[in-house]
PDB file of C-alpha atoms in Angstrom:
ATOM      1  CA  GLY Y   1       0.983  24.570  -3.420  1.00 87.00           C
ATOM      2  CA  ALA Y   2      -0.201  27.570  -1.380  1.00 90.00           C
ATOM      3  CA  ALA Y   3      -1.370  25.447   1.437  1.00 92.00           C
ATOM      4  CA  LEU Y   4       1.932  23.572   1.555  1.00 91.00           C
ATOM      5  CA  ALA Y   5       4.001  26.799   1.568  1.00 91.00           C
ATOM      6  CA  GLU Y   6       1.827  28.281   4.348  1.00 92.00           C
ATOM      7  CA  ARG Y   7       2.124  25.152   6.571  1.00 93.00           C
ATOM      8  CA  VAL Y   8       5.933  25.054   6.153  1.00 92.00           C
ATOM      9  CA  ALA Y   9       6.256  28.809   6.936  1.00 93.00           C
ATOM     10  CA  ALA Y  10       4.176  28.348  10.039  1.00 94.00           C
ATOM     11  CA  ALA Y  11       6.601  25.699  11.314  1.00 93.00           C
ATOM     12  CA  GLY Y  12       9.647  27.951  10.638  1.00 92.00           C
ATOM     13  CA  GLY Y  13      10.589  26.352   7.292  1.00 88.00           C
ATOM     14  CA  VAL Y  14      12.074  28.192   4.317  1.00 85.00           C
ATOM     15  CA  ILE Y  15      10.273  26.594   1.304  1.00 84.00           C
ATOM     16  CA  GLY Y  16       8.149  29.144  -0.477  1.00 86.00           C
ATOM     17  CA  ARG Y  17       5.698  29.180  -3.394  1.00 87.00           C
ATOM     18  CA  ASP Y  18       8.590  30.122  -5.879  1.00 87.00           C
ATOM     19  CA  ASP Y  19      10.568  27.063  -4.767  1.00 85.00           C
ATOM     20  CA  LEU Y  20       7.577  24.900  -5.511  1.00 86.00           C
ATOM     21  CA  ALA Y  21       7.133  26.512  -8.934  1.00 86.00           C
ATOM     22  CA  ALA Y  22      10.702  25.970 -10.068  1.00 82.00           C
ATOM     23  CA  PRO Y  23      11.025  22.134 -10.325  1.00 81.00           C
ATOM     24  CA  THR Y  24       9.604  20.275 -13.316  1.00 83.00           C
ATOM     25  CA  ALA Y  25       8.881  16.591 -13.710  1.00 85.00           C
ATOM     26  CA  GLU Y  26      10.697  14.711 -16.426  1.00 87.00           C
ATOM     27  CA  TRP Y  27      10.738  11.313 -18.005  1.00 91.00           C
ATOM     28  CA  ALA Y  28      14.095   9.530 -17.450  1.00 93.00           C
ATOM     29  CA  GLU Y  29      15.306   6.552 -19.253  1.00 95.00           C
ATOM     30  CA  PRO Y  30      16.218   3.408 -17.213  1.00 96.00           C
ATOM     31  CA  VAL Y  31      19.787   2.217 -17.076  1.00 97.00           C
ATOM     32  CA  ARG Y  32      20.253  -1.172 -18.726  1.00 96.00           C
ATOM     33  CA  GLN Y  33      22.933  -3.758 -18.240  1.00 94.00           C
ATOM     34  CA  ASP Y  34      22.927  -7.506 -19.210  1.00 90.00           C
ATOM     35  CA  GLY Y  35      19.134  -7.869 -19.310  1.00 95.00           C
ATOM     36  CA  ILE Y  36      18.454  -5.784 -16.209  1.00 97.00           C
ATOM     37  CA  TRP Y  37      16.824  -2.360 -16.179  1.00 97.00           C
ATOM     38  CA  VAL Y  38      16.996  -0.065 -13.210  1.00 98.00           C
ATOM     39  CA  THR Y  39      15.811   3.379 -12.254  1.00 97.00           C
ATOM     40  CA  PRO Y  40      18.611   6.015 -12.949  1.00 96.00           C
ATOM     41  CA  ALA Y  41      20.370   8.343 -10.589  1.00 92.00           C
ATOM     42  CA  PRO Y  42      19.722   9.965  -8.242  1.00 90.00           C
ATOM     43  CA  THR Y  43      18.134   6.711  -7.219  1.00 92.00           C
ATOM     44  CA  ARG Y  44      20.406   3.693  -6.151  1.00 93.00           C
ATOM     45  CA  GLY Y  45      19.569   1.746  -9.316  1.00 96.00           C
ATOM     46  CA  PRO Y  46      23.174   2.189 -10.718  1.00 95.00           C
ATOM     47  CA  ALA Y  47      24.459   1.039  -7.382  1.00 94.00           C
ATOM     48  CA  LEU Y  48      22.442  -2.134  -7.707  1.00 96.00           C
ATOM     49  CA  LEU Y  49      23.973  -2.890 -11.124  1.00 96.00           C
ATOM     50  CA  ALA Y  50      27.425  -2.257  -9.712  1.00 95.00           C
ATOM     51  CA  ALA Y  51      26.746  -4.690  -6.804  1.00 93.00           C
ATOM     52  CA  LEU Y  52      25.487  -7.379  -9.320  1.00 94.00           C
ATOM     53  CA  ALA Y  53      28.674  -6.927 -11.372  1.00 91.00           C
ATOM     54  CA  GLY Y  54      30.676  -7.802  -8.250  1.00 87.00           C
ATOM     55  CA  GLU Y  55      31.829  -4.331  -7.317  1.00 86.00           C
ATOM     56  CA  ARG Y  56      32.044  -3.267  -3.658  1.00 77.00           C
ATOM     57  CA  VAL Y  57      29.252  -0.782  -3.131  1.00 71.00           C
ATOM     58  CA  LEU Y  58      28.941   1.520  -0.082  1.00 69.00           C
ATOM     59  CA  VAL Y  59      25.692   3.321   0.048  1.00 60.00           C
ATOM     60  CA  GLY Y  60      24.090   5.413   2.799  1.00 55.00           C
ATOM     61  CA  GLY Y  61      20.925   7.197   3.260  1.00 53.00           C
ATOM     62  CA  PRO Y  62      17.750   7.408   5.429  1.00 53.00           C
ATOM     63  CA  THR Y  63      17.151   4.298   7.531  1.00 55.00           C
ATOM     64  CA  GLY Y  64      14.141   3.152   9.443  1.00 56.00           C
ATOM     65  CA  GLU Y  65      10.585   2.452   8.312  1.00 60.00           C
ATOM     66  CA  GLY Y  66       8.383   4.719   6.151  1.00 74.00           C
ATOM     67  CA  THR Y  67       8.688   3.310   2.568  1.00 83.00           C
ATOM     68  CA  SER Y  68       5.981   1.466   0.663  1.00 85.00           C
ATOM     69  CA  VAL Y  69       6.222  -0.506  -2.644  1.00 90.00           C
ATOM     70  CA  VAL Y  70       3.306  -1.181  -5.047  1.00 91.00           C
ATOM     71  CA  ALA Y  71       3.455  -3.143  -8.298  1.00 92.00           C
ATOM     72  CA  ALA Y  72       0.504  -3.561 -10.609  1.00 92.00           C
ATOM     73  CA  ALA Y  73      -0.201  -4.951 -14.042  1.00 90.00           C
ATOM     74  CA  ASP Y  74      -3.264  -5.101 -16.305  1.00 88.00           C
ATOM     75  CA  GLY Y  75      -4.577  -7.690 -18.750  1.00 83.00           C
ATOM     76  CA  GLU Y  76      -2.818  -5.978 -21.675  1.00 85.00           C
ATOM     77  CA  GLY Y  77       0.619  -6.544 -20.122  1.00 83.00           C
ATOM     78  CA  ASN Y  78       1.225  -3.064 -18.926  1.00 89.00           C
ATOM     79  CA  ALA Y  79       3.261  -3.005 -15.576  1.00 92.00           C
ATOM     80  CA  VAL Y  80       4.342  -0.386 -13.092  1.00 94.00           C
ATOM     81  CA  VAL Y  81       6.373  -0.441  -9.866  1.00 95.00           C
ATOM     82  CA  MET Y  82       6.071   2.468  -7.547  1.00 93.00           C
ATOM     83  CA  VAL Y  83       8.349   3.081  -4.472  1.00 91.00           C
ATOM     84  CA  HIS Y  84       7.193   5.821  -2.252  1.00 86.00           C
ATOM     85  CA  SER Y  85       8.635   7.158   1.023  1.00 83.00           C
ATOM     86  CA  ASN Y  86       7.935   9.705   3.565  1.00 77.00           C
ATOM     87  CA  SER Y  87      11.139   8.718   5.204  1.00 71.00           C
ATOM     88  CA  HIS Y  88      11.836   8.233   8.926  1.00 61.00           C
ATOM     89  CA  PRO Y  89      10.172   8.249  11.323  1.00 65.00           C
ATOM     90  CA  GLN Y  90       7.302   6.891   9.144  1.00 63.00           C
ATOM     91  CA  PHE Y  91       5.342  10.171   8.835  1.00 72.00           C
ATOM     92  CA  GLY Y  92       8.170  12.274   7.417  1.00 79.00           C
ATOM     93  CA  SER Y  93       8.462  15.764   8.668  1.00 83.00           C
ATOM     94  CA  GLY Y  94       5.414  15.356  10.935  1.00 85.00           C
ATOM     95  CA  LEU Y  95       3.746  18.252   9.136  1.00 89.00           C
ATOM     96  CA  VAL Y  96       0.334  17.912   7.477  1.00 91.00           C
ATOM     97  CA  ALA Y  97      -0.878  20.465   4.857  1.00 91.00           C
ATOM     98  CA  GLU Y  98      -4.557  21.195   5.425  1.00 87.00           C
ATOM     99  CA  PRO Y  99      -7.164  20.884   4.080  1.00 86.00           C
ATOM    100  CA  TYR Y 100      -5.694  18.045   1.941  1.00 92.00           C
ATOM    101  CA  ASP Y 101      -4.315  15.772   4.727  1.00 91.00           C
ATOM    102  CA  LEU Y 102      -1.023  15.847   2.802  1.00 88.00           C
ATOM    103  CA  VAL Y 103       1.772  14.427   4.863  1.00 86.00           C
ATOM    104  CA  LEU Y 104       4.991  16.246   4.060  1.00 87.00           C
ATOM    105  CA  SER Y 105       8.096  14.188   3.495  1.00 83.00           C
ATOM    106  CA  ASN Y 106      11.511  14.936   4.878  1.00 81.00           C
ATOM    107  CA  ARG Y 107      13.310  12.530   2.565  1.00 76.00           C
ATOM    108  CA  ALA Y 108      15.010  15.117   0.487  1.00 73.00           C
ATOM    109  CA  GLY Y 109      16.607  16.853   3.480  1.00 72.00           C
ATOM    110  CA  ARG Y 110      17.750  13.624   4.962  1.00 76.00           C
ATOM    111  CA  GLY Y 111      19.231  12.530   1.618  1.00 79.00           C
ATOM    112  CA  PHE Y 112      21.760  15.238   1.463  1.00 83.00           C
ATOM    113  CA  HIS Y 113      25.138  15.035   3.099  1.00 83.00           C
ATOM    114  CA  PRO Y 114      25.562  17.394   6.093  1.00 83.00           C
ATOM    115  CA  ASP Y 115      28.849  18.725   4.729  1.00 87.00           C
ATOM    116  CA  PRO Y 116      28.155  21.422   2.063  1.00 83.00           C
ATOM    117  CA  GLY Y 117      31.469  20.576   0.403  1.00 87.00           C
ATOM    118  CA  HIS Y 118      30.458  16.880  -0.173  1.00 86.00           C
ATOM    119  CA  PRO Y 119      29.332  15.959  -3.650  1.00 83.00           C
ATOM    120  CA  ASP Y 120      25.941  15.105  -2.014  1.00 84.00           C
ATOM    121  CA  GLY Y 121      25.923  18.304   0.024  1.00 87.00           C
ATOM    122  CA  PRO Y 122      22.916  20.630  -0.174  1.00 84.00           C
ATOM    123  CA  ALA Y 123      23.003  23.242  -3.001  1.00 83.00           C
ATOM    124  CA  PRO Y 124      20.376  25.211  -4.935  1.00 81.00           C
ATOM    125  CA  GLY Y 125      18.801  22.980  -7.617  1.00 79.00           C
ATOM    126  CA  ARG Y 126      20.669  19.887  -6.647  1.00 83.00           C
ATOM    127  CA  ARG Y 127      18.737  16.665  -6.336  1.00 83.00           C
ATOM    128  CA  PRO Y 128      19.719  14.627  -3.266  1.00 83.00           C
ATOM    129  CA  PRO Y 129      20.461  10.887  -3.734  1.00 85.00           C
ATOM    130  CA  THR Y 130      17.840   8.457  -2.659  1.00 87.00           C
ATOM    131  CA  THR Y 131      18.008   4.854  -1.674  1.00 88.00           C
ATOM    132  CA  LEU Y 132      14.701   4.225  -3.446  1.00 91.00           C
ATOM    133  CA  HIS Y 133      14.919   2.221  -6.672  1.00 95.00           C
ATOM    134  CA  ALA Y 134      13.098  -0.362  -8.762  1.00 97.00           C
ATOM    135  CA  TRP Y 135      14.267  -2.872 -11.311  1.00 97.00           C
ATOM    136  CA  ALA Y 136      13.060  -5.064 -14.272  1.00 97.00           C
ATOM    137  CA  LEU Y 137      14.598  -8.312 -15.619  1.00 97.00           C
ATOM    138  CA  ASP Y 138      14.344 -10.119 -18.875  1.00 96.00           C
ATOM    139  CA  THR Y 139      14.077 -13.757 -17.950  1.00 94.00           C
ATOM    140  CA  ARG Y 140      13.301 -15.083 -21.438  1.00 92.00           C
ATOM    141  CA  GLY Y 141      16.050 -13.473 -23.493  1.00 92.00           C
ATOM    142  CA  THR Y 142      13.568 -11.563 -25.600  1.00 93.00           C
ATOM    143  CA  GLY Y 143      15.227  -8.152 -25.150  1.00 93.00           C
ATOM    144  CA  ARG Y 144      12.120  -7.026 -23.199  1.00 92.00           C
ATOM    145  CA  PRO Y 145      11.686  -7.146 -19.383  1.00 94.00           C
ATOM    146  CA  ASP Y 146       8.989  -9.434 -18.070  1.00 94.00           C
ATOM    147  CA  LEU Y 147       9.743  -9.491 -14.283  1.00 96.00           C
ATOM    148  CA  PHE Y 148       9.503  -6.350 -12.152  1.00 96.00           C
ATOM    149  CA  GLY Y 149      10.365  -5.768  -8.500  1.00 95.00           C
ATOM    150  CA  ALA Y 150      11.471  -3.494  -5.613  1.00 95.00           C
ATOM    151  CA  THR Y 151      11.593  -3.492  -1.846  1.00 93.00           C
ATOM    152  CA  PRO Y 152      11.610  -0.939   0.847  1.00 89.00           C
ATOM    153  CA  GLY Y 153      14.441  -1.001   3.510  1.00 87.00           C
ATOM    154  CA  GLY Y 154      16.420   2.152   3.500  1.00 85.00           C
ATOM    155  CA  GLU Y 155      20.203   1.499   2.951  1.00 87.00           C
ATOM    156  CA  GLN Y 156      19.432  -2.274   2.690  1.00 91.00           C
ATOM    157  CA  GLN Y 157      17.508  -1.959  -0.507  1.00 93.00           C
ATOM    158  CA  VAL Y 158      20.657  -2.499  -2.698  1.00 94.00           C
ATOM    159  CA  PRO Y 159      21.879  -5.697  -0.980  1.00 94.00           C
ATOM    160  CA  TRP Y 160      18.349  -7.162  -0.721  1.00 95.00           C
ATOM    161  CA  ASN Y 161      17.586  -6.486  -4.354  1.00 96.00           C
ATOM    162  CA  ALA Y 162      20.877  -7.906  -5.289  1.00 96.00           C
ATOM    163  CA  GLN Y 163      20.213 -11.045  -3.445  1.00 96.00           C
ATOM    164  CA  VAL Y 164      16.772 -11.543  -5.013  1.00 96.00           C
ATOM    165  CA  LEU Y 165      18.130 -10.827  -8.520  1.00 96.00           C
ATOM    166  CA  GLY Y 166      20.978 -13.108  -7.935  1.00 95.00           C
ATOM    167  CA  ASP Y 167      18.576 -15.966  -7.092  1.00 95.00           C
ATOM    168  CA  LEU Y 168      16.353 -15.212 -10.062  1.00 95.00           C
ATOM    169  CA  MET Y 169      19.266 -15.289 -12.533  1.00 93.00           C
ATOM    170  CA  THR Y 170      20.592 -18.471 -10.971  1.00 93.00           C
ATOM    171  CA  THR Y 171      17.382 -20.527 -10.517  1.00 92.00           C
ATOM    172  CA  GLY Y 172      14.971 -18.788 -12.789  1.00 92.00           C
ATOM    173  CA  PRO Y 173      11.603 -17.253 -12.217  1.00 93.00           C
ATOM    174  CA  ASP Y 174       9.444 -20.378 -11.963  1.00 91.00           C
ATOM    175  CA  ASP Y 175       8.882 -20.348  -8.121  1.00 92.00           C
ATOM    176  CA  LEU Y 176       8.781 -16.670  -7.137  1.00 93.00           C
ATOM    177  CA  GLY Y 177       7.353 -17.547  -3.730  1.00 91.00           C
ATOM    178  CA  ALA Y 178      10.263 -19.807  -2.897  1.00 93.00           C
ATOM    179  CA  ILE Y 179      12.845 -17.133  -3.964  1.00 93.00           C
ATOM    180  CA  LEU Y 180      11.090 -14.477  -1.882  1.00 90.00           C
ATOM    181  CA  THR Y 181      11.063 -16.449   1.340  1.00 90.00           C
ATOM    182  CA  ARG Y 182      14.700 -17.484   1.350  1.00 93.00           C
ATOM    183  CA  PRO Y 183      16.959 -16.247   4.224  1.00 93.00           C
ATOM    184  CA  ARG Y 184      18.455 -12.805   3.574  1.00 93.00           C
ATOM    185  CA  TRP Y 185      21.251 -10.862   5.086  1.00 93.00           C
ATOM    186  CA  SER Y 186      21.610  -7.246   5.767  1.00 91.00           C
ATOM    187  CA  LEU Y 187      24.804  -5.051   5.801  1.00 87.00           C
ATOM    188  CA  GLN Y 188      25.668  -3.955   9.358  1.00 85.00           C
ATOM    189  CA  ASP Y 189      28.996  -2.247   9.945  1.00 83.00           C
ATOM    190  CA  GLY Y 190      30.330  -3.748   6.785  1.00 82.00           C
ATOM    191  CA  ALA Y 191      29.427  -7.295   7.754  1.00 88.00           C
ATOM    192  CA  ARG Y 192      26.745  -9.602   6.521  1.00 91.00           C
ATOM    193  CA  VAL Y 193      24.211 -10.214   9.323  1.00 91.00           C
ATOM    194  CA  PRO Y 194      21.077 -12.496   8.887  1.00 92.00           C
ATOM    195  CA  VAL Y 195      18.101 -10.139   8.876  1.00 88.00           C
ATOM    196  CA  GLU Y 196      16.489 -11.945  11.825  1.00 83.00           C
ATOM    197  CA  ALA Y 197      19.726 -11.181  13.877  1.00 82.00           C
ATOM    198  CA  SER Y 198      19.947  -7.600  12.653  1.00 78.00           C
ATOM    199  CA  ALA Y 199      19.623  -4.787  15.183  1.00 73.00           C
ATOM    200  CA  SER Y 200      17.230  -3.027  12.807  1.00 73.00           C
ATOM    201  CA  ALA Y 201      13.556  -3.792  12.798  1.00 72.00           C
ATOM    202  CA  VAL Y 202      13.436  -3.247   9.051  1.00 78.00           C
ATOM    203  CA  ARG Y 203      12.843  -6.446   7.130  1.00 84.00           C
ATOM    204  CA  PRO Y 204      12.651  -7.203   3.368  1.00 88.00           C
ATOM    205  CA  ALA Y 205       9.198  -6.688   1.811  1.00 89.00           C
ATOM    206  CA  HIS Y 206       9.843  -7.497  -1.831  1.00 91.00           C
ATOM    207  CA  VAL Y 207       7.074  -7.469  -4.357  1.00 91.00           C
ATOM    208  CA  LEU Y 208       7.544  -9.315  -7.663  1.00 93.00           C
ATOM    209  CA  LEU Y 209       5.406  -9.170 -10.789  1.00 92.00           C
ATOM    210  CA  ARG Y 210       5.836 -11.259 -13.888  1.00 93.00           C
ATOM    211  CA  VAL Y 211       4.091 -10.471 -17.100  1.00 91.00           C
ATOM    212  CA  THR Y 212       4.225 -13.037 -19.918  1.00 85.00           C
ATOM    213  CA  GLY Y 213       2.234 -13.921 -22.928  1.00 79.00           C
ATOM    214  CA  THR Y 214       0.361 -16.487 -20.879  1.00 78.00           C
ATOM    215  CA  GLY Y 215      -0.654 -14.377 -17.954  1.00 84.00           C
ATOM    216  CA  LEU Y 216       0.322 -12.486 -14.806  1.00 88.00           C
ATOM    217  CA  THR Y 217       2.169 -13.854 -11.777  1.00 90.00           C
ATOM    218  CA  ALA Y 218       2.677 -11.921  -8.512  1.00 91.00           C
ATOM    219  CA  ALA Y 219       4.394 -12.643  -5.313  1.00 92.00           C
ATOM    220  CA  ALA Y 220       5.124 -10.716  -2.018  1.00 92.00           C
ATOM    221  CA  ASP Y 221       7.467 -11.282   0.847  1.00 91.00           C
ATOM    222  CA  PRO Y 222       5.407 -12.190   3.948  1.00 87.00           C
ATOM    223  CA  ARG Y 223       8.136 -11.051   6.471  1.00 83.00           C
ATOM    224  CA  ILE Y 224       6.427  -7.693   7.195  1.00 79.00           C
ATOM    225  CA  GLY Y 225       2.979  -8.108   5.817  1.00 77.00           C
ATOM    226  CA  ALA Y 226       3.385  -7.656   2.089  1.00 83.00           C
ATOM    227  CA  VAL Y 227       0.585  -9.201  -0.005  1.00 85.00           C
ATOM    228  CA  ALA Y 228      -0.135 -10.183  -3.656  1.00 86.00           C
ATOM    229  CA  LEU Y 229      -3.677  -9.975  -4.965  1.00 84.00           C
ATOM    230  CA  GLY Y 230      -5.446 -10.871  -8.162  1.00 81.00           C
ATOM    231  CA  VAL Y 231      -8.664  -8.863  -8.985  1.00 74.00           C
TER     232      VAL Y 231
END
């Protein structure tokens, strides 16, 4: 913490040690709807549920590359999905806290709305919204999720996750690879544009992980180098 505060101060920033001591981590319950679990606000999980329910959803936030998704499961059926982002341009703020080689993110600052009067405007103690979110799906009707996933992609995460979940709920989870490699569209100026024709270089990189009583299944979208491994 001291090293971080010193590095920020040296660059003219205003975050001090007292600011770092104030926040506390907390467990948050997922939001559940019709066999789908999503990470709660301030993530875009609730927006994903709204999109799947047919509501028109307009979301904004950091764009560009810089996000990674990792999903893992063990032989006992425990599963985790982690979505991490330093935000744009890839290396966050560009500051590194020595001697820990800790790259400092700028995602929180870019998540706030520039207008202080906006509901997402910056204010003491307020948590900025984030496009990052993960989801889980009950494909067997057991009341427990067995399929987990997420993707990077900035403001495209909600439409891309909605497309994948829509396919999963329509055709089932038997061929995860076929679902992941289907053509996708991005939202661009309110219109649906095939990802290959989008002006953005960002592409889907979904990872899917299914945990059942008979074993584990993993799949990863090959569009930008995602990979699934068994060890």
